[in-house]
Coordinates of C-alpha atoms and ligand atoms in Angstrom, one line a residue:
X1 CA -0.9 -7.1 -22.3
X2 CA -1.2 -4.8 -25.6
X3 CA 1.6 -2.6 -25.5
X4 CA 0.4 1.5 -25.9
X5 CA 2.2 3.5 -28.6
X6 CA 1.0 6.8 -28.0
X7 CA -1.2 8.4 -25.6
X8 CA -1.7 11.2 -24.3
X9 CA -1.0 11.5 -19.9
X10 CA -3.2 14.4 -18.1
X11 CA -2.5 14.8 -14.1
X12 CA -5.2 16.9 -12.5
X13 CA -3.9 18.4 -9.4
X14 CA -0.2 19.0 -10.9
X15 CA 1.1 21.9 -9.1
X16 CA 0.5 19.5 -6.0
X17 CA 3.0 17.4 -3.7
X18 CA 2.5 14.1 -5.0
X19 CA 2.9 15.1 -8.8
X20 CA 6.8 16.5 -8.1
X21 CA 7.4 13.5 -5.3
X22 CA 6.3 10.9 -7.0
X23 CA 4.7 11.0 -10.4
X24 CA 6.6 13.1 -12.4
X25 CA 10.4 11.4 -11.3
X26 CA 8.7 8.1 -11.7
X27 CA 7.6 9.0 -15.6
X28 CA 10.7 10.1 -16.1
X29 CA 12.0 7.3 -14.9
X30 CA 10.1 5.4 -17.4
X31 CA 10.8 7.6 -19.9
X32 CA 14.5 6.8 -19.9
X33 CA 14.2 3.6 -20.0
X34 CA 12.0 3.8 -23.0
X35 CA 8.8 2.1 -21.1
X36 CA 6.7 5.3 -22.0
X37 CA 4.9 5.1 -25.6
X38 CA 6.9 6.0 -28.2
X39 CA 4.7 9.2 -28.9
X40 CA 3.9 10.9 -25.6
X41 CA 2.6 14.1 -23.8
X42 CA 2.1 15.2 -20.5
X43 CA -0.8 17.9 -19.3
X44 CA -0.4 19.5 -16.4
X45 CA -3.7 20.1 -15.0
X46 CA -4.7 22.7 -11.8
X47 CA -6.2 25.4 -10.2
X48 CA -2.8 27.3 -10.6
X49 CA -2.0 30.0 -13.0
X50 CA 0.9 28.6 -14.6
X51 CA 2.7 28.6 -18.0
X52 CA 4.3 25.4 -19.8
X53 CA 7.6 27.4 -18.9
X54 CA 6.9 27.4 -15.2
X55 CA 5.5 24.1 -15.2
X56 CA 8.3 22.7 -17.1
X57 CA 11.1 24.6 -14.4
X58 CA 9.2 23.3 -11.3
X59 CA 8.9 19.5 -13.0
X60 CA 13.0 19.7 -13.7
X61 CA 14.2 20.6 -10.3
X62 CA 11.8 17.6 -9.0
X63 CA 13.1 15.0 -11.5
X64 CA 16.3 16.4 -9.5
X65 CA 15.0 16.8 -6.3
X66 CA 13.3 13.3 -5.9
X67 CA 15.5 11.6 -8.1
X68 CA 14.7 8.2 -8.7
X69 CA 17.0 7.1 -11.2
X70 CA 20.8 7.6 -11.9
X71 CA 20.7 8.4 -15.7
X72 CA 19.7 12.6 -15.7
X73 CA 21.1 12.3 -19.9
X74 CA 17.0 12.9 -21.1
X75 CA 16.0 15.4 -19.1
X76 CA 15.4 17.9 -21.8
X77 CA 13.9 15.8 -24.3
X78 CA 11.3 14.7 -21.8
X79 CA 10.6 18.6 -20.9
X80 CA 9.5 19.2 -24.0
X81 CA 6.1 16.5 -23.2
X82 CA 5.3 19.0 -20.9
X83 CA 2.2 20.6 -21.0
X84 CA 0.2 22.6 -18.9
X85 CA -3.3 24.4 -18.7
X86 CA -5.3 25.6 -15.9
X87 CA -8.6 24.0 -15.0
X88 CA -11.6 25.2 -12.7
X89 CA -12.4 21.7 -11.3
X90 CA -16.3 22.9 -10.9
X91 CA -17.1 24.4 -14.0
X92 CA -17.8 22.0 -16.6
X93 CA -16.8 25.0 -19.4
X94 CA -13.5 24.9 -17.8
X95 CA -13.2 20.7 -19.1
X96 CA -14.3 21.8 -22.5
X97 CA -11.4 23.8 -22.7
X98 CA -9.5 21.2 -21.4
X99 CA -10.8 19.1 -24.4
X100 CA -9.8 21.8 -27.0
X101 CA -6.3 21.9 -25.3
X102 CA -5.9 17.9 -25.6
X103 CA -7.2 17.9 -29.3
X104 CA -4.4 20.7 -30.0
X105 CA -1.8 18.8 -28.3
X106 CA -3.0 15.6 -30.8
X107 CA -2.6 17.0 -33.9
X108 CA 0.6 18.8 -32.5
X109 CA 2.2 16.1 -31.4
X110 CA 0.4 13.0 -33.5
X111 CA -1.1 11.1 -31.1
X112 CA -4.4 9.1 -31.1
X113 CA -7.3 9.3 -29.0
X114 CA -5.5 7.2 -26.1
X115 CA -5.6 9.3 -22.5
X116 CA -5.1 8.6 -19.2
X117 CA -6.1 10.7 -16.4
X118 CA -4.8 11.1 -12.8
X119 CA -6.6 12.6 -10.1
X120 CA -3.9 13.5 -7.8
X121 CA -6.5 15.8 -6.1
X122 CA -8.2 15.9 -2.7
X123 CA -10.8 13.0 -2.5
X124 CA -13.2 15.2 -2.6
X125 CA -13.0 15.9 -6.0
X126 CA -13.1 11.9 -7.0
X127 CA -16.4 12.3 -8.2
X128 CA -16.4 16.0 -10.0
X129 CA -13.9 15.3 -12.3
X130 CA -14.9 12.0 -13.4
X131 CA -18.3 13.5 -14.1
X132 CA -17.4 16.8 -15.6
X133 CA -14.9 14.5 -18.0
X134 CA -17.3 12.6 -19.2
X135 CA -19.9 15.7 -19.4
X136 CA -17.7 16.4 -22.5
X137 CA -17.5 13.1 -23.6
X138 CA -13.7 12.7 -22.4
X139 CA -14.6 9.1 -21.5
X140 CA -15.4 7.9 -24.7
X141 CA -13.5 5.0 -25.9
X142 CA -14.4 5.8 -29.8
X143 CA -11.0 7.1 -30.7
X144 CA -8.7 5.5 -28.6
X145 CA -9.0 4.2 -24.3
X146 CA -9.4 6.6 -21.9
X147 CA -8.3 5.1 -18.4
X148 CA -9.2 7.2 -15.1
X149 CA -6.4 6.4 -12.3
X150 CA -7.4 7.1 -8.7
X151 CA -5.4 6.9 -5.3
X152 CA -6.8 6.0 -1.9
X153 CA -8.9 7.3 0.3
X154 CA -11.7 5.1 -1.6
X155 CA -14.4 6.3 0.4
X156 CA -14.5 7.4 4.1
X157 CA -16.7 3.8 4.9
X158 CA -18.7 1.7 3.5
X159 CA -21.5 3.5 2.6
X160 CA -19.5 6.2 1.2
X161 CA -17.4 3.5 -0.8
X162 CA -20.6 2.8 -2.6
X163 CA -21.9 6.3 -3.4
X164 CA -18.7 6.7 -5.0
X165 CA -18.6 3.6 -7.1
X166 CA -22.0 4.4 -7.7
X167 CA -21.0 7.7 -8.9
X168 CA -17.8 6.5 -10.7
X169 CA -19.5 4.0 -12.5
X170 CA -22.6 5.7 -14.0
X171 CA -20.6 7.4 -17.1
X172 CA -17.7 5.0 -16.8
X173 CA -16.6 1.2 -17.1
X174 CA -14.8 -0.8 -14.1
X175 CA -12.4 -2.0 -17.2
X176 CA -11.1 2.3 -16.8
X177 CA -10.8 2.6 -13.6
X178 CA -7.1 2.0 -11.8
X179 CA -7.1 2.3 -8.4
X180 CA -3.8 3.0 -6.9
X181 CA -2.8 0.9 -3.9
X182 CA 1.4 1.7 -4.0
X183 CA 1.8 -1.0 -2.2
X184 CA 0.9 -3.4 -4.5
X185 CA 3.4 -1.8 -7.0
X186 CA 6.1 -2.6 -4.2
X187 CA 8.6 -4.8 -5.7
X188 CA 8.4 -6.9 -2.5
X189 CA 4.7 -7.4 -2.4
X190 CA 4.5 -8.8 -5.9
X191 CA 7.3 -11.3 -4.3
X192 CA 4.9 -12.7 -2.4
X193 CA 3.1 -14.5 -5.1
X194 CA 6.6 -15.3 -6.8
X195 CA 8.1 -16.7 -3.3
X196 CA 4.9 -18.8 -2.8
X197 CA 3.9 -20.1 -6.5
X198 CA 7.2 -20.5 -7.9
X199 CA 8.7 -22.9 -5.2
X200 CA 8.0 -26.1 -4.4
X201 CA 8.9 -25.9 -1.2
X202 CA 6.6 -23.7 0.4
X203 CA 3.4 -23.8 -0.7
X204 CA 2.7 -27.6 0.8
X205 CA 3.4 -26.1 3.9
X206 CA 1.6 -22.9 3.7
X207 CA -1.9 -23.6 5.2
X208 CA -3.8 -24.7 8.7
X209 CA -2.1 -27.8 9.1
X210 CA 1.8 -26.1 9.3
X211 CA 0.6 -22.6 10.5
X212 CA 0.4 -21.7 13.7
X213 CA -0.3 -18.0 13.2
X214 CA 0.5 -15.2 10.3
X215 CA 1.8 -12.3 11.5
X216 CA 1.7 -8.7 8.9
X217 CA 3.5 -5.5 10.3
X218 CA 3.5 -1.6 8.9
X219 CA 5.4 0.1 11.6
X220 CA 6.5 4.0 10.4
X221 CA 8.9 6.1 12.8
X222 CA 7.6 9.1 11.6
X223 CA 4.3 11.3 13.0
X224 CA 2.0 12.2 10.9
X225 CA 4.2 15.5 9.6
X226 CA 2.3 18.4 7.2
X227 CA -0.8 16.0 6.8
X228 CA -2.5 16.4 10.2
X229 CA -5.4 17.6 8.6
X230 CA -6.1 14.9 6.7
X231 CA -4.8 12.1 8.8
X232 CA -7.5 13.3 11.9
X233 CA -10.1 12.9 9.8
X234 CA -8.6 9.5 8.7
X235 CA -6.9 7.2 11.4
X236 CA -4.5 4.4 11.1
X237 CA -7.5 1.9 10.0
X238 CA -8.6 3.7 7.3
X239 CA -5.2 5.2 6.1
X240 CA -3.6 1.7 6.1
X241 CA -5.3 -1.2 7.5
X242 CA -8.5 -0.9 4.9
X243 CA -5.8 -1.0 2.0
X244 CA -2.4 -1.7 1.9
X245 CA -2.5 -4.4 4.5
X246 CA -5.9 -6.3 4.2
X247 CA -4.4 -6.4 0.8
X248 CA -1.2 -8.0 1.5
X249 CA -3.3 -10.1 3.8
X250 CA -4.8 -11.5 0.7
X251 CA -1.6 -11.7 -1.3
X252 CA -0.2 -13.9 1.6
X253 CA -3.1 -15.5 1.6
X254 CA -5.1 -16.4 -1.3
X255 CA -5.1 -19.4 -3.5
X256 CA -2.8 -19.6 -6.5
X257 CA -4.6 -18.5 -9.2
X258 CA -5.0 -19.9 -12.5
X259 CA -2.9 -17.6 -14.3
X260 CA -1.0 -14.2 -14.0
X261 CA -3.8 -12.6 -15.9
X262 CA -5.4 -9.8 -13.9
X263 CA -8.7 -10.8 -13.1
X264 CA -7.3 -14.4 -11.8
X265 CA -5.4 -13.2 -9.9
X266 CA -7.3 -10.6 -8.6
X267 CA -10.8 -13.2 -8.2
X268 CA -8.3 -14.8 -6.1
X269 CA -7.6 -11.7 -3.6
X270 CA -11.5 -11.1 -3.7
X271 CA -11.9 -14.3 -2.4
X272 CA -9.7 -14.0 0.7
X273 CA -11.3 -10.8 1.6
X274 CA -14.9 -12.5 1.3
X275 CA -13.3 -14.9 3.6
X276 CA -12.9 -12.6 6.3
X277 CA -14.7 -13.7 9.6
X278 CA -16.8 -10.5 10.6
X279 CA -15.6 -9.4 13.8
X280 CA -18.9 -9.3 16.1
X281 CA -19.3 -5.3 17.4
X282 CA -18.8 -6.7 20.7
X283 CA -15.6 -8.4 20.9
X284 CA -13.9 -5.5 19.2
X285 CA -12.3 -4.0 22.2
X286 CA -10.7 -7.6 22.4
X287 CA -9.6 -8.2 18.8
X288 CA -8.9 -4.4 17.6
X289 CA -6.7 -2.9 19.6
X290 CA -5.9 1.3 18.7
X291 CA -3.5 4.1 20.2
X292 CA -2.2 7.3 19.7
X293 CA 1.3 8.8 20.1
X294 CA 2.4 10.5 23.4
X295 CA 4.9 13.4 23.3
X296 CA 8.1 11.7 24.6
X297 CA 12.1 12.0 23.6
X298 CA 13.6 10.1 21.3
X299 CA 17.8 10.2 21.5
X300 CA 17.5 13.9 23.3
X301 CA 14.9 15.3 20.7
X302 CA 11.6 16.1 22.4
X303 CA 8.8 14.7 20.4
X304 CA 5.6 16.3 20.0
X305 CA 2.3 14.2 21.0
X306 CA -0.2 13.5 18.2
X307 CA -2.6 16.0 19.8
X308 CA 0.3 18.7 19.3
X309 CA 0.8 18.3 15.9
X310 CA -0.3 21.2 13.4
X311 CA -4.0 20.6 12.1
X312 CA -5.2 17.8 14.8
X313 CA -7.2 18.5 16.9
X314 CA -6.1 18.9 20.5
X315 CA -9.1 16.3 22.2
X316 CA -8.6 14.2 19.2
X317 CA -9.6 10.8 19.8
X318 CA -7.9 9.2 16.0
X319 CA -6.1 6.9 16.1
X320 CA -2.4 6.7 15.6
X321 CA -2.2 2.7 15.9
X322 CA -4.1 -0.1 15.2
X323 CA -4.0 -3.8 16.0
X324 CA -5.8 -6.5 14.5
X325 CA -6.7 -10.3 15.3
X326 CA -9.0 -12.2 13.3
X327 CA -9.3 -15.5 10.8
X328 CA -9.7 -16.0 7.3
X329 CA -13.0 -18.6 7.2
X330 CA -11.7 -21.4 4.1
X331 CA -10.7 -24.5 4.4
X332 CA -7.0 -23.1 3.9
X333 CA -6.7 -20.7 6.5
X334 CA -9.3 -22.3 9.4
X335 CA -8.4 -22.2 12.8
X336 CA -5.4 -19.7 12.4
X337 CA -5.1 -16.4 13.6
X338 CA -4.0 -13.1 11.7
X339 CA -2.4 -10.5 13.6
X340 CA -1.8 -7.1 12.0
X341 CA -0.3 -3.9 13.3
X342 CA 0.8 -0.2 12.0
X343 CA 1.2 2.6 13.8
X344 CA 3.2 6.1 13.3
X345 CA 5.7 7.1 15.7
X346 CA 7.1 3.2 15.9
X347 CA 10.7 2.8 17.1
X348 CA 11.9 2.2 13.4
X349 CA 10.4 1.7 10.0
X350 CA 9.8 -1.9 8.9
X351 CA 6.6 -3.5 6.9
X352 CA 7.0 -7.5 6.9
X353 CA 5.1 -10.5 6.6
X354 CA 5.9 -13.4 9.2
X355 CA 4.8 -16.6 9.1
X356 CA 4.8 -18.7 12.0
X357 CA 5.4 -22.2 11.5
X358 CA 3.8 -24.7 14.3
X359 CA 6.0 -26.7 16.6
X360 CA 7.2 -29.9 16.0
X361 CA 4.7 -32.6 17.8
X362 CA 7.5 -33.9 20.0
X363 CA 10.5 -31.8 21.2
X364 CA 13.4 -34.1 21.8
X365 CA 16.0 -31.5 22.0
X366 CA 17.0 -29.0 25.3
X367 CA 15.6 -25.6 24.8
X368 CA 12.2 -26.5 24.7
X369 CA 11.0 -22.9 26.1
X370 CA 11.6 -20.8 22.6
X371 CA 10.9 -23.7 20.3
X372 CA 7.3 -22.2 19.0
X373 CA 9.4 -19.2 17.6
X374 CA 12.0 -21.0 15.8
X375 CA 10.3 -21.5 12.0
X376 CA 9.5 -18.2 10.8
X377 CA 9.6 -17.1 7.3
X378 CA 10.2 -13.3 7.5
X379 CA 9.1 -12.0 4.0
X380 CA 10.6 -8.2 4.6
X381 CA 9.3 -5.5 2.4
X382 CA 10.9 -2.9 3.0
X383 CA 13.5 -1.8 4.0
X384 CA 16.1 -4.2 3.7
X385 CA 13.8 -6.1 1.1
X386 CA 14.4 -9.9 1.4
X387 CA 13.4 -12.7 2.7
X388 CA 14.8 -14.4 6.4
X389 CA 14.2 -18.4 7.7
X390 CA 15.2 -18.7 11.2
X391 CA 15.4 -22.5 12.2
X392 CA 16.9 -24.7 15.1
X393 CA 20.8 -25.5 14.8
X394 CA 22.7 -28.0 16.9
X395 CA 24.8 -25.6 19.1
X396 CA 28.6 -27.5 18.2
X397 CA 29.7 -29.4 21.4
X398 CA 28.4 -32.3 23.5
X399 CA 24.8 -32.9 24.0
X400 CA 21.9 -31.8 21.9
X401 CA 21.2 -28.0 22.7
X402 CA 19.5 -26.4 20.2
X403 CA 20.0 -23.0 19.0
X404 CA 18.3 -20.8 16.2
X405 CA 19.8 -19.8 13.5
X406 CA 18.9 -17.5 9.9
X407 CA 19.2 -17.9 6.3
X408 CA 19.0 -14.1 5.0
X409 CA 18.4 -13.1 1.5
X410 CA 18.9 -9.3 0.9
X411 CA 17.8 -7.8 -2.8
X412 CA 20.7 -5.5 -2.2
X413 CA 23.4 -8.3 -2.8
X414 CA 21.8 -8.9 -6.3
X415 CA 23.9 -7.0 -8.5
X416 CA 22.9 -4.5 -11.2
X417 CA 19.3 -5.0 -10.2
X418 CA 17.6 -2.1 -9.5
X419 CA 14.4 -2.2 -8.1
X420 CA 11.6 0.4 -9.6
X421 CA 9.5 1.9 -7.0
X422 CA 6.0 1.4 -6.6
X423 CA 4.6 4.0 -8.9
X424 CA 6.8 3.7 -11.4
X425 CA 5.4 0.0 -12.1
X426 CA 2.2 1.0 -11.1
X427 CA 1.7 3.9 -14.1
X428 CA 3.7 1.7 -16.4
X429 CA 1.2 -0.8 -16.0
X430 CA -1.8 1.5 -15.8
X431 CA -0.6 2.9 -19.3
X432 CA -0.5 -0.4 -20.8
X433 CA -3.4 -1.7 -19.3
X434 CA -2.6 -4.2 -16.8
X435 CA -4.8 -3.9 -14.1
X436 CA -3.6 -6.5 -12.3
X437 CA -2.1 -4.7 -9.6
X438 CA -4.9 -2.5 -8.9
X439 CA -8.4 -2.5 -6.2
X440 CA -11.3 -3.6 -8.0
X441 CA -14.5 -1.8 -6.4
X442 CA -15.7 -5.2 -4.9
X443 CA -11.9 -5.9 -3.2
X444 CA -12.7 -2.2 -1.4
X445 CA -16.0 -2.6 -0.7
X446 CA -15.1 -6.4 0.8
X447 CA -12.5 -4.4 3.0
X448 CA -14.5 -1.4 4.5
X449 CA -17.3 -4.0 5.4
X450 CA -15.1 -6.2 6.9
X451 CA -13.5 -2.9 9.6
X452 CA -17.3 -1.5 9.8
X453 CA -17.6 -3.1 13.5
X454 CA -14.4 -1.8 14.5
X455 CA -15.1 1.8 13.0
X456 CA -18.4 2.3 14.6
X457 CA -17.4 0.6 18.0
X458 CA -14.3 3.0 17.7
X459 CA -16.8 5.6 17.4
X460 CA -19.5 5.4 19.2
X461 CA -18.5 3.0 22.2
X462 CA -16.8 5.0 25.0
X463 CA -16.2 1.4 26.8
X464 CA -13.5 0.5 23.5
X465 CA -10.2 2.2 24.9
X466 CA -7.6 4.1 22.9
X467 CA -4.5 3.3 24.3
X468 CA -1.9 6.1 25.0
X469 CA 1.8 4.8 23.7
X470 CA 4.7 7.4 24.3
X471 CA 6.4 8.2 20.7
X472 CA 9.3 5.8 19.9
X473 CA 7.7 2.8 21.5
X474 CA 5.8 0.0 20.0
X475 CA 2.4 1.3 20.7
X476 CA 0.3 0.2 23.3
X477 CA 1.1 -3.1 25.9
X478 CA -2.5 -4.5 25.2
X479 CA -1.7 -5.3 21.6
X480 CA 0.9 -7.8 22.6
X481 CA -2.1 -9.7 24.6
X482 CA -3.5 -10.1 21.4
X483 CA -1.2 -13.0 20.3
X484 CA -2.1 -16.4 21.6
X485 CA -0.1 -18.9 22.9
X486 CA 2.6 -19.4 25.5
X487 CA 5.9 -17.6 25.1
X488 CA 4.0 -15.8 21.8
X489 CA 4.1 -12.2 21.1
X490 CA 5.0 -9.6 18.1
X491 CA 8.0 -10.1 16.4
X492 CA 10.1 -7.0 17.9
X493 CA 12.5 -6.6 14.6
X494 CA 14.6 -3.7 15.9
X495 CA 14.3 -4.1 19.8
X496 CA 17.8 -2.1 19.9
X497 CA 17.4 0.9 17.4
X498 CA 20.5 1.2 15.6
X499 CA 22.0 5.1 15.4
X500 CA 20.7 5.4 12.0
X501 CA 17.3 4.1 12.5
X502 CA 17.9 1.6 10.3
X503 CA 15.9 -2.5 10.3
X504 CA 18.0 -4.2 12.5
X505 CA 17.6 -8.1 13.6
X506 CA 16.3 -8.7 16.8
Ligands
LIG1 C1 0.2 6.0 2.7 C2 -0.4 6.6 4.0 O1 -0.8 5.4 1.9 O2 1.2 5.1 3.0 C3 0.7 7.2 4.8 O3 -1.4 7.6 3.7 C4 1.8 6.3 5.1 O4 0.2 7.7 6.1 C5 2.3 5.7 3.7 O5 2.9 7.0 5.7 C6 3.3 4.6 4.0 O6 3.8 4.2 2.8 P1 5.3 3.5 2.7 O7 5.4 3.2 1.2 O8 6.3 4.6 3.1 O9 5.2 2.3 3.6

């Protein structure tokens, strides 16, 4: 990876939400820890009439706000990066100005040709901007990269997906474009390829032979809060099935790749999700199971239903959970099932990867009844990142009683180790060009044609249920019959909610 000395960082949409959660704390962030170029500057880029004085005031109290690192001592200094100009998003005069603003802010500031830009817009604008930019030859790579950095929702479907890459891809390379998946810049999820390709110890035993079944939760305890609007038109499958977990689907499940350079690694992920068995439109209601979030009372609070929540409609029929068996067709993954579930309105919050190791072939032991559950490797993402082995024990004392036991790392007991959040690493990365951690078109195409069964049997085919599930429970009872085998089910992580809502071990 070449390392960027100066460039020039422009986020359209920067009065929004996301740019004060998220971005500009984790640039900071950077910033102080001297991972941004050494000559940098910020434009602020929205509808919004706003000064570099306003801008900069609203951008300081959200570095405090959203804090996401102790060390507040360059908080001034990195102020004075900060830019801002208004843009009409539909009026291509409006990016010409834009242009003249940038080439001021160059030879102010002496910095080359090098620009990222963020859309941290509504999708809808995914393929205005793009075009307009490159209308006035903001694309061009003459003086310097310019890198276009995009977040989910990558289309609505599949054929959406493709008029967008189509769109996308007519003025500009695939080499410019990032797409944002935060949970690939989860500390965590990168763990997975470190836990499985670094040890010896696991990766002999991580296939069809050892497996019985892979298990991959994303359980939230919250609704769907101020984004009502958008998540109605969206649904649980499409908000984080089609990303975030058919992509750490592949990371638990791909190949190890040649190298740690991006496109190996990222051939590899492509390959798992090329793998994935299409799920005939008739089994669906078996294999994909979906609900939606009763009003009920959690500790005394009464808890509005999904269809009571500001900006969903009240006969909606989205989808608030969604379950997911199906196989990976390769020679390393034949025969074993994946199970996936998210859903909002969970008892707690927990994403995790399980894998379930298959019985010995003869039990000799007393306790035969649990013995499929005892190997599990619980790869836990968050929170309470670390990693968890439950194994058989000898209970002490006479006879041969077995009992099961865990070996639990937390990251927390690793001192002076902080770990960055997702978009820190993720714009660090996008900056300096490493793309590893980033959806290539085909990985999202691959993904939205994999679920196109299950969204048009969702929608069309009155005969595929959706499940009610009262808020605070784990969605709907038919998701359990899912999992095959005797004594199977879901891993239940937090069956008693502690009083703080915190992971706790089952
Ligand atoms: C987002 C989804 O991509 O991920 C949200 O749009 C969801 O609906 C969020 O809440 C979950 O992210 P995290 O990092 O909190 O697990």
């Amino acid at each position: 990876m070449n390392k960027t000395d100066s460039l020039i960082y422009v986020i359209f949409g920067a009065s929004g939400d996301l740019t004060k959660r998220k971005l500009i704390p984790a640039l900071y962030a950077l910033f102080v820890q001297k991972l941004l170029p050494e000559k940098f500057a910020l434009m602020g880029a929205s509808r919004s009439l706003l000064t570099n004085g306003d801008f900069r005031e609203s951008m300081k109290a959200a570095i405090h706000e959203f804090k996401e690192i102790d060390d507040t001592s360059g908080i001034d200094e990195f102020m004075e990066k900060l830019h801002y100009t208004a843009v009409r998003f539909d009026d291509v005069s409006s990016y010409l100005e834009l242009k003249q603003g940038l080439e001021k802010l160059r030879t102010m500031s002496n910095i080359g040709g090098n620009t990222v830009f963020y859309l941290s817009t509504p999708p809808s604008l995914y393929g205005i901007i793009p075009q307009h930019l490159s209308a006035v030859g903001l694309h061009r790579q003459d003086d310097g990269f310019k890198r276009l950095i995009i977040e989910k929702p990558f289309g609505y479907d599949l054929e959406s997906a493709i008029s967008l890459k189509n769109l996308l891809l007519k003025d500009w390379n695939e080499d410019q474009i990032f797409r944002i998946d935060h949970y690939l810049g989860k500390e965590t999820v990168q763990n997975l390829l470190v836990t499985r390709f670094s040890n010896g110890m696991f990766e002999p035993l991580w296939n069809r032979n050892y497996i019985h079944h892979v298990e991959i939760t994303s359980a939230e305890s919250i609704g769907v809060e101020k984004r009502g609007g958008y998540f109605d038109s969206s649904g649980s499958l499409r908000d984080m099935v089609q990303n975030h977990l058919l992509q750490v689907t592949a990371l638990s499940a791909m190949e190890p790749p040649s190298s740690l350079d991006s496109s190996a690694i990222r051939n590899e992920i492509l390959k798992v999700l090329q793998s994935l068995r299409p799920i005939p439109r008739e089994d669906v209601g078996k294999v994909a199971i979906r609900g939606q979030y009763l009003s009920s009372t959690i500790k005394g609070k009464p808890i509005p239903g999904y269809r009571e929540e500001e900006g969903v409609a009240a006969d909606s029929v989205t989808e608030t959970y969604a379950a997911l068996k199906f196989y990976i067709d390769n020679w390393r993954w034949g025969g074993v099932p994946f199970y996936i579930r998210t859903g909002k309105r969970l008892p707690t919050r927990v994403t995790e990867v399980v894998i379930h190791f298959k019985a010995t072939p003869h039990f000799l032991f007393s306790g035969d009844k649990y013995r499929q559950a005892w190997n599990q490797l619980v790869i836990r993402i968050q929170p309470d990142e670390g990693i968890l082995l439950k194994f058989g024990m000898k209970t002490p004392g006479a006879g041969f009683e077995v009992q099961n036991v865990n070996m639990d790392f937390h990251y927390k007991d690793l001192s002076n180790q902080r770990i960055p959040l997702a978009y820190e690493r993720l714009i660090h990365d996008a900056i300096h060009g490493d793309a590893t951690l980033f959806a290539r078109t085909e990985e999202v195409l691959e993904a939205w044609k994999f679920l196109t069964p299950v969204i048009e049997a969702w929608k069309n085919e009155q005969e595929v249920p959706l499940y009610g599930y009262p808020a605070g429970t784990w969605g709907p009872q038919q998701a359990d019959d899912l999992i095959e085998g005797q004594d199977m089910s879901w891993r239940y992580p937090c069956k008693n909610l502690s009083d703080d809502g915190i992971y706790c071990e089952l």
